[in-house]
Amino acid sequence: MIQSVEAPIQAGRNGAGRPDVIIVGAGVFGLWAARHAIADGKWVLVLDKRQVGAGASGGFLGALMPHMPDRWNGKKQAQFEALAGLENAIALLETDTGVSCSYRRCGRLMPVTSEKAHNVVQTRIEGAKAHWPGFRLEHWPELTGTIAQGWLSAEIAPFGVQWDDLSARLDPRALLASLAAYVRANGEIREGVEVMALADMAVVLKDGTRLEAPEIVIANGWEAYALLQPWMGVLTSGDPVGRGVKGQAMLLDFPHPDTAPIVYHDSAYVVPQVAGRIAIGSSTVEGWQGEPDWFDPSDTGFVPKAKALVPAIATAPLLERWAGVRPRNMLAPHFTEAWFGKVTGLEGVSARIGGFKTGMAMGWLKK
């Protein structure tokens, strides 16, 4: 239920009249930040202008896929560490809450479509040996006799498939439910509360109320950029420090083995979820217009791609459509990295904003 902005803020459980930490945004990044702060013994207040998971975190794709292990760099190392450690972090969360996140290290298949691509895969195999300790990347020249048989189309993989066991999937909404259960049991989440401005160790609400805390964490996804822009300046190009990129996905009803792997090719995802559901996506629209959660029926180019990858789902009934906006960090070298760090010019304020298509994996990191 959406709570009124005028509802009183509870006093901290440590007896103080204000929280130790205020977190703006009840998505994956904000709720993980709340969990870490609570574990450190702090009283936490999470604010969201809509409700838990209302933004990009509340979709259903749930693909957790590593960058390729060739041409290694710091960005890829950080994502590998996040993916490698996430399984344990989720297991601990599930133990604390009793709420399953439907996580599984299911692996990923990618069709190899040419001789050139085959050569690239060989380079990646060597890269995985060097940079993915404990995990594998392999090339399977044939689909017969593998988990790919009957799942990935042989016609689209004339040179076999690339397979890795680092990729995983989870149900984003189940993860949010588990995190929210933990935070509500040990802190406070207030929904329907919009933060309009920032100050030193404080946030200003839409109704003018000023809430103070020694620590303020801005974690409301792409909408964080509007709050941070006055303090971050502009880039040399005159562009803002970040922007939102819209994406869409669909959820299908299709029974499948729980061991079925993710299939990915040409920006199309096929992600087997629990309970006989298949998530497919996604699109990328930079100059989107209208409401962030409006599903554009013309922006569904991923659908024929996904059904070509996995022909078995061609007639699967549609369960749900989803649209949302993901953050793109224009301060980062590749514009896709997550943003962790203090906000220059604001005492006590830091930012935790997901990277483009990488936030679900990186959100649990404490840094």
Coordinates of C-alpha atoms in Angstrom, one line a residue:
M1 CA 0.0 0.0 0.0
I2 CA 1.3 3.5 -0.9
Q3 CA 1.9 5.5 2.3
S4 CA 1.0 9.1 2.7
V5 CA 3.8 11.7 2.5
E6 CA 2.4 13.2 5.6
A7 CA 2.7 10.0 7.7
P8 CA 5.2 10.5 10.5
I9 CA 8.7 9.3 10.3
Q10 CA 9.4 6.7 13.0
A11 CA 12.2 7.4 15.4
G12 CA 15.2 5.2 15.0
R13 CA 15.3 1.9 16.9
N14 CA 18.5 3.1 18.5
G15 CA 16.5 5.7 20.3
A16 CA 17.5 8.7 18.1
G17 CA 15.0 10.9 16.5
R18 CA 16.5 10.5 13.0
P19 CA 17.8 7.5 11.0
D20 CA 21.5 6.8 10.7
V21 CA 21.1 6.3 6.9
I22 CA 18.5 7.6 4.4
I23 CA 18.4 5.7 1.1
V24 CA 16.6 7.1 -1.9
G25 CA 15.3 4.3 -4.1
A26 CA 13.8 0.9 -3.2
G27 CA 15.2 -1.0 -6.2
V28 CA 18.0 -3.6 -6.2
F29 CA 20.8 -1.1 -5.5
G30 CA 18.9 0.8 -2.7
L31 CA 17.7 -2.4 -0.9
W32 CA 21.1 -4.0 -1.0
A33 CA 22.6 -0.8 0.4
A34 CA 20.0 -0.9 3.2
R35 CA 20.9 -4.6 4.0
H36 CA 24.5 -3.7 4.3
A37 CA 23.8 -0.7 6.5
I38 CA 21.5 -2.7 8.7
A39 CA 24.2 -5.4 9.1
D40 CA 26.5 -2.7 10.3
G41 CA 24.1 -1.9 13.1
K42 CA 22.6 1.2 11.5
W43 CA 19.0 2.4 11.6
V44 CA 17.9 2.7 7.9
L45 CA 15.1 4.6 6.2
V46 CA 14.4 3.8 2.6
L47 CA 12.3 6.2 0.5
D48 CA 10.7 5.6 -2.9
K49 CA 8.4 7.9 -4.8
R50 CA 6.4 4.9 -6.1
Q51 CA 6.9 1.5 -4.5
V52 CA 9.5 -1.3 -4.2
G53 CA 10.8 -2.3 -7.6
A54 CA 8.8 0.3 -9.5
G55 CA 11.8 1.1 -11.8
A56 CA 14.2 -1.0 -13.9
S57 CA 14.7 -3.5 -11.0
G58 CA 11.1 -4.7 -11.2
G59 CA 11.2 -6.4 -14.6
F60 CA 11.4 -10.2 -15.1
L61 CA 14.4 -10.8 -17.4
G62 CA 16.8 -11.6 -14.6
A63 CA 19.8 -12.6 -16.9
L64 CA 23.1 -12.4 -15.1
M65 CA 25.7 -12.8 -17.8
P66 CA 29.4 -11.9 -17.7
H67 CA 31.2 -9.8 -20.3
M68 CA 33.5 -11.8 -22.6
P69 CA 36.9 -12.7 -21.0
D70 CA 39.0 -11.5 -23.9
R71 CA 40.5 -7.9 -23.9
W72 CA 40.3 -8.0 -20.1
N73 CA 39.9 -4.7 -18.2
G74 CA 38.9 -3.3 -14.8
K75 CA 35.2 -3.2 -15.8
K76 CA 35.1 -6.9 -16.6
Q77 CA 37.0 -7.8 -13.5
A78 CA 34.5 -5.9 -11.3
Q79 CA 31.6 -7.6 -13.0
F80 CA 33.2 -11.1 -12.6
E81 CA 33.7 -10.6 -8.9
A82 CA 30.1 -9.5 -8.5
L83 CA 28.8 -12.5 -10.4
A84 CA 31.1 -14.9 -8.6
G85 CA 30.1 -13.7 -5.2
L86 CA 26.3 -13.1 -5.8
E87 CA 25.3 -16.8 -5.3
N88 CA 26.6 -16.8 -1.7
A89 CA 25.1 -13.3 -1.0
I90 CA 21.7 -14.5 -2.2
A91 CA 21.9 -17.7 -0.2
L92 CA 22.6 -15.7 3.0
L93 CA 19.7 -13.4 2.2
E94 CA 17.3 -16.3 1.6
T95 CA 18.4 -17.8 5.0
D96 CA 17.7 -14.5 6.7
T97 CA 14.2 -14.0 5.2
G98 CA 12.9 -17.4 4.1
V99 CA 12.0 -15.9 0.7
S100 CA 13.5 -17.6 -2.4
C101 CA 15.1 -15.4 -5.1
S102 CA 14.8 -18.3 -7.7
Y103 CA 18.5 -18.0 -8.4
R104 CA 20.2 -20.7 -10.5
R105 CA 23.6 -20.8 -12.2
C106 CA 22.0 -22.2 -15.4
G107 CA 24.8 -21.3 -17.8
R108 CA 24.5 -19.6 -21.2
L109 CA 24.5 -20.7 -24.8
M110 CA 25.5 -18.4 -27.7
P111 CA 25.4 -19.7 -31.3
V112 CA 28.6 -19.5 -33.3
T113 CA 27.6 -18.3 -36.7
S114 CA 30.8 -18.0 -38.7
E115 CA 34.4 -19.2 -39.0
K116 CA 35.5 -15.8 -37.8
A117 CA 33.3 -16.1 -34.7
H118 CA 34.7 -19.5 -34.1
N119 CA 38.2 -18.1 -33.9
V120 CA 37.0 -15.4 -31.5
V121 CA 35.6 -18.1 -29.2
Q122 CA 39.0 -19.8 -29.0
T123 CA 40.5 -16.6 -27.8
R124 CA 37.7 -16.3 -25.2
I125 CA 38.4 -19.8 -24.0
E126 CA 41.9 -18.9 -23.2
G127 CA 40.8 -15.7 -21.6
A128 CA 38.4 -17.6 -19.3
K129 CA 41.2 -19.8 -18.2
A130 CA 43.1 -16.7 -17.1
H131 CA 40.4 -14.5 -15.8
W132 CA 37.5 -16.7 -14.6
P133 CA 39.0 -18.9 -11.9
G134 CA 36.6 -21.7 -11.0
F135 CA 34.4 -21.3 -14.1
R136 CA 34.5 -22.5 -17.6
L137 CA 33.9 -21.3 -21.2
E138 CA 33.8 -24.0 -23.9
H139 CA 33.1 -24.4 -27.6
W140 CA 30.7 -27.3 -28.5
P141 CA 31.0 -28.0 -32.2
E142 CA 27.8 -30.1 -32.2
L143 CA 24.4 -29.6 -30.6
T144 CA 23.7 -33.3 -30.5
G145 CA 24.1 -34.8 -27.0
T146 CA 24.4 -31.5 -25.2
I147 CA 21.9 -29.5 -23.2
A148 CA 21.6 -27.4 -26.3
Q149 CA 19.8 -30.1 -28.2
G150 CA 16.1 -29.3 -28.6
W151 CA 16.6 -25.9 -27.1
L152 CA 18.8 -23.8 -29.3
S153 CA 18.1 -23.9 -33.1
A154 CA 20.8 -25.8 -34.9
E155 CA 20.2 -23.7 -38.0
I156 CA 21.3 -20.6 -36.3
A157 CA 24.5 -22.2 -35.0
P158 CA 26.3 -23.7 -38.0
F159 CA 29.6 -23.6 -36.2
G160 CA 28.4 -24.9 -32.9
V161 CA 27.8 -23.0 -29.7
Q162 CA 29.7 -21.2 -27.0
W163 CA 28.8 -22.3 -23.5
D164 CA 29.8 -20.9 -20.1
D165 CA 28.8 -21.9 -16.5
L166 CA 29.3 -18.5 -15.0
S167 CA 26.0 -17.1 -16.3
A168 CA 23.0 -17.4 -14.0
R169 CA 19.4 -16.2 -13.7
L170 CA 17.2 -15.0 -10.9
D171 CA 13.7 -13.7 -10.5
P172 CA 14.2 -9.9 -10.0
R173 CA 10.8 -9.5 -8.3
A174 CA 11.6 -12.4 -5.9
L175 CA 14.9 -10.8 -5.1
L176 CA 13.2 -7.5 -4.4
A177 CA 10.6 -9.3 -2.2
S178 CA 13.4 -11.0 -0.2
L179 CA 15.4 -7.8 0.2
A180 CA 12.3 -5.8 1.2
A181 CA 11.3 -8.4 3.7
Y182 CA 14.7 -8.1 5.4
V183 CA 14.7 -4.3 5.4
R184 CA 11.1 -4.0 6.7
A185 CA 12.0 -6.4 9.5
N186 CA 15.0 -4.4 10.5
G187 CA 14.4 -0.8 9.3
E188 CA 11.8 1.1 7.5
I189 CA 10.6 1.5 3.8
R190 CA 8.3 4.4 3.0
E191 CA 6.6 4.2 -0.4
G192 CA 4.9 7.2 -2.1
V193 CA 7.5 9.6 -0.8
E194 CA 9.3 11.7 -3.4
V195 CA 12.7 13.4 -2.8
M196 CA 13.0 16.6 -4.8
A197 CA 16.4 18.0 -3.7
L198 CA 19.6 17.2 -1.8
A199 CA 21.5 19.1 0.8
D200 CA 24.4 18.3 3.2
M201 CA 23.3 15.2 5.1
A202 CA 19.7 15.8 4.2
V203 CA 16.9 15.3 1.6
V204 CA 14.0 17.6 0.8
L205 CA 10.7 16.0 0.1
K206 CA 8.0 17.1 -2.4
D207 CA 6.0 18.7 0.4
G208 CA 9.0 20.7 1.6
T209 CA 9.8 18.4 4.6
R210 CA 13.6 18.2 5.3
L211 CA 14.8 14.8 6.5
E212 CA 18.4 14.6 7.9
A213 CA 20.8 11.7 8.5
P214 CA 24.6 11.4 8.7
E215 CA 24.5 9.3 5.6
I216 CA 22.4 9.8 2.5
V217 CA 22.5 7.2 -0.3
I218 CA 21.1 8.1 -3.8
A219 CA 20.0 4.8 -5.4
N220 CA 16.9 5.6 -7.5
G221 CA 18.3 4.5 -10.9
W222 CA 18.2 6.9 -13.9
E223 CA 16.1 9.4 -11.9
A224 CA 19.0 10.0 -9.6
Y225 CA 20.7 12.0 -12.3
A226 CA 18.2 14.8 -12.0
L227 CA 18.9 15.0 -8.2
L228 CA 22.7 14.9 -8.7
Q229 CA 23.0 17.1 -11.7
P230 CA 23.1 20.4 -9.8
W231 CA 26.2 19.1 -7.9
M232 CA 28.0 17.3 -10.7
G233 CA 28.1 20.0 -13.3
V234 CA 28.0 18.9 -17.0
L235 CA 30.3 17.0 -19.2
T236 CA 32.6 18.9 -21.6
S237 CA 30.1 18.1 -24.3
G238 CA 27.4 19.9 -22.4
D239 CA 25.5 16.6 -21.8
P240 CA 24.2 15.6 -18.4
V241 CA 26.1 13.2 -16.2
G242 CA 23.7 10.4 -17.0
R243 CA 20.4 9.5 -18.7
G244 CA 17.8 6.9 -18.9
V245 CA 17.6 4.2 -21.7
K246 CA 14.3 2.5 -22.1
G247 CA 14.0 -1.3 -22.6
Q248 CA 11.2 -3.8 -23.0
A249 CA 10.7 -7.5 -22.4
M250 CA 8.0 -10.2 -22.5
L251 CA 7.1 -13.1 -20.3
L252 CA 5.9 -16.3 -21.9
D253 CA 4.2 -19.5 -20.6
F254 CA 6.3 -22.4 -21.6
P255 CA 7.2 -25.6 -19.5
H256 CA 10.9 -26.4 -19.5
P257 CA 13.5 -28.2 -17.5
D258 CA 14.8 -26.1 -14.6
T259 CA 18.3 -26.8 -15.9
A260 CA 17.6 -25.1 -19.3
P261 CA 20.3 -22.4 -20.0
I262 CA 20.0 -18.8 -21.1
V263 CA 20.3 -18.3 -24.8
Y264 CA 21.7 -15.1 -26.1
H265 CA 22.5 -13.7 -29.6
D266 CA 22.3 -10.5 -31.5
S267 CA 20.9 -8.5 -28.4
A268 CA 18.1 -11.0 -27.9
Y269 CA 17.7 -12.9 -24.6
V270 CA 15.8 -16.1 -23.8
V271 CA 15.9 -16.6 -20.1
P272 CA 14.2 -19.7 -18.5
Q273 CA 12.6 -18.7 -15.3
V274 CA 10.9 -20.8 -12.6
A275 CA 7.3 -22.1 -12.8
G276 CA 7.4 -22.7 -16.5
R277 CA 8.0 -19.1 -17.6
I278 CA 10.3 -17.8 -20.3
A279 CA 11.5 -14.2 -20.3
I280 CA 12.5 -12.7 -23.6
G281 CA 14.0 -9.3 -24.4
S282 CA 15.2 -6.8 -24.7
S283 CA 15.1 -3.5 -26.6
T284 CA 17.3 -0.4 -26.3
V285 CA 15.8 3.1 -26.9
E286 CA 17.9 6.1 -26.2
G287 CA 15.5 8.9 -27.3
W288 CA 12.3 7.5 -25.7
Q289 CA 9.2 9.6 -25.1
G290 CA 6.1 9.2 -22.9
E291 CA 5.8 7.3 -19.6
P292 CA 8.8 5.1 -18.6
D293 CA 6.6 2.1 -18.1
W294 CA 4.5 2.5 -21.3
F295 CA 5.0 -0.6 -23.5
D296 CA 5.5 0.4 -27.1
P297 CA 4.1 -2.4 -29.4
S298 CA 6.3 -1.2 -32.2
D299 CA 9.5 -1.8 -30.2
T300 CA 9.5 -5.6 -30.2
G301 CA 12.3 -6.5 -32.6
F302 CA 13.7 -8.9 -30.0
V303 CA 10.6 -11.2 -30.3
P304 CA 11.3 -12.7 -33.7
K305 CA 15.0 -13.0 -32.8
A306 CA 14.2 -14.8 -29.6
K307 CA 11.8 -17.2 -31.3
A308 CA 14.4 -17.9 -34.0
L309 CA 16.9 -18.8 -31.3
V310 CA 14.5 -21.1 -29.5
P311 CA 11.8 -22.2 -32.0
A312 CA 10.0 -24.2 -29.3
I313 CA 8.7 -21.0 -27.8
A314 CA 7.3 -19.7 -31.1
T315 CA 3.6 -20.3 -30.0
A316 CA 4.1 -19.9 -26.3
P317 CA 1.3 -17.8 -24.7
L318 CA 2.1 -14.3 -23.5
L319 CA 1.8 -13.7 -19.8
E320 CA 3.0 -10.2 -19.4
R321 CA 4.7 -7.2 -21.1
W322 CA 7.2 -5.0 -19.3
A323 CA 8.8 -1.6 -20.1
G324 CA 11.2 0.3 -17.9
V325 CA 14.1 2.8 -18.0
R326 CA 17.7 1.8 -17.1
P327 CA 20.5 4.2 -16.1
R328 CA 23.4 5.0 -18.4
N329 CA 26.3 6.6 -16.6
M330 CA 27.9 9.2 -18.9
L331 CA 30.8 9.7 -16.5
A332 CA 32.1 6.2 -17.0
P333 CA 34.6 5.2 -19.8
H334 CA 32.1 2.9 -21.5
F335 CA 28.9 4.6 -20.3
T336 CA 27.7 1.2 -18.9
E337 CA 29.5 0.9 -15.6
A338 CA 27.7 1.1 -12.2
W339 CA 28.4 4.3 -10.2
F340 CA 29.5 4.0 -6.6
G341 CA 31.0 7.0 -4.8
K342 CA 30.7 10.2 -2.8
V343 CA 28.9 13.2 -4.3
T344 CA 31.3 16.1 -4.6
G345 CA 30.1 19.2 -2.7
L346 CA 27.5 17.4 -0.5
E347 CA 28.6 16.2 2.9
G348 CA 27.5 12.7 3.8
V349 CA 25.9 12.0 0.4
S350 CA 26.9 9.1 -1.9
A351 CA 25.5 7.5 -5.0
R352 CA 24.8 3.9 -5.9
I353 CA 23.4 3.7 -9.4
G354 CA 23.3 0.6 -11.6
G355 CA 25.2 0.3 -14.8
F356 CA 23.5 -0.2 -18.2
K357 CA 22.4 -3.9 -18.3
T358 CA 24.7 -4.8 -15.4
G359 CA 22.9 -3.5 -12.3
M360 CA 21.2 -6.8 -11.2
A361 CA 24.6 -8.4 -10.8
M362 CA 26.5 -5.4 -9.3
G363 CA 23.8 -4.2 -6.8
W364 CA 24.8 -6.5 -3.9
L365 CA 28.4 -5.1 -3.7
K366 CA 29.0 -3.1 -0.5
K367 CA 31.6 -0.7 -1.9

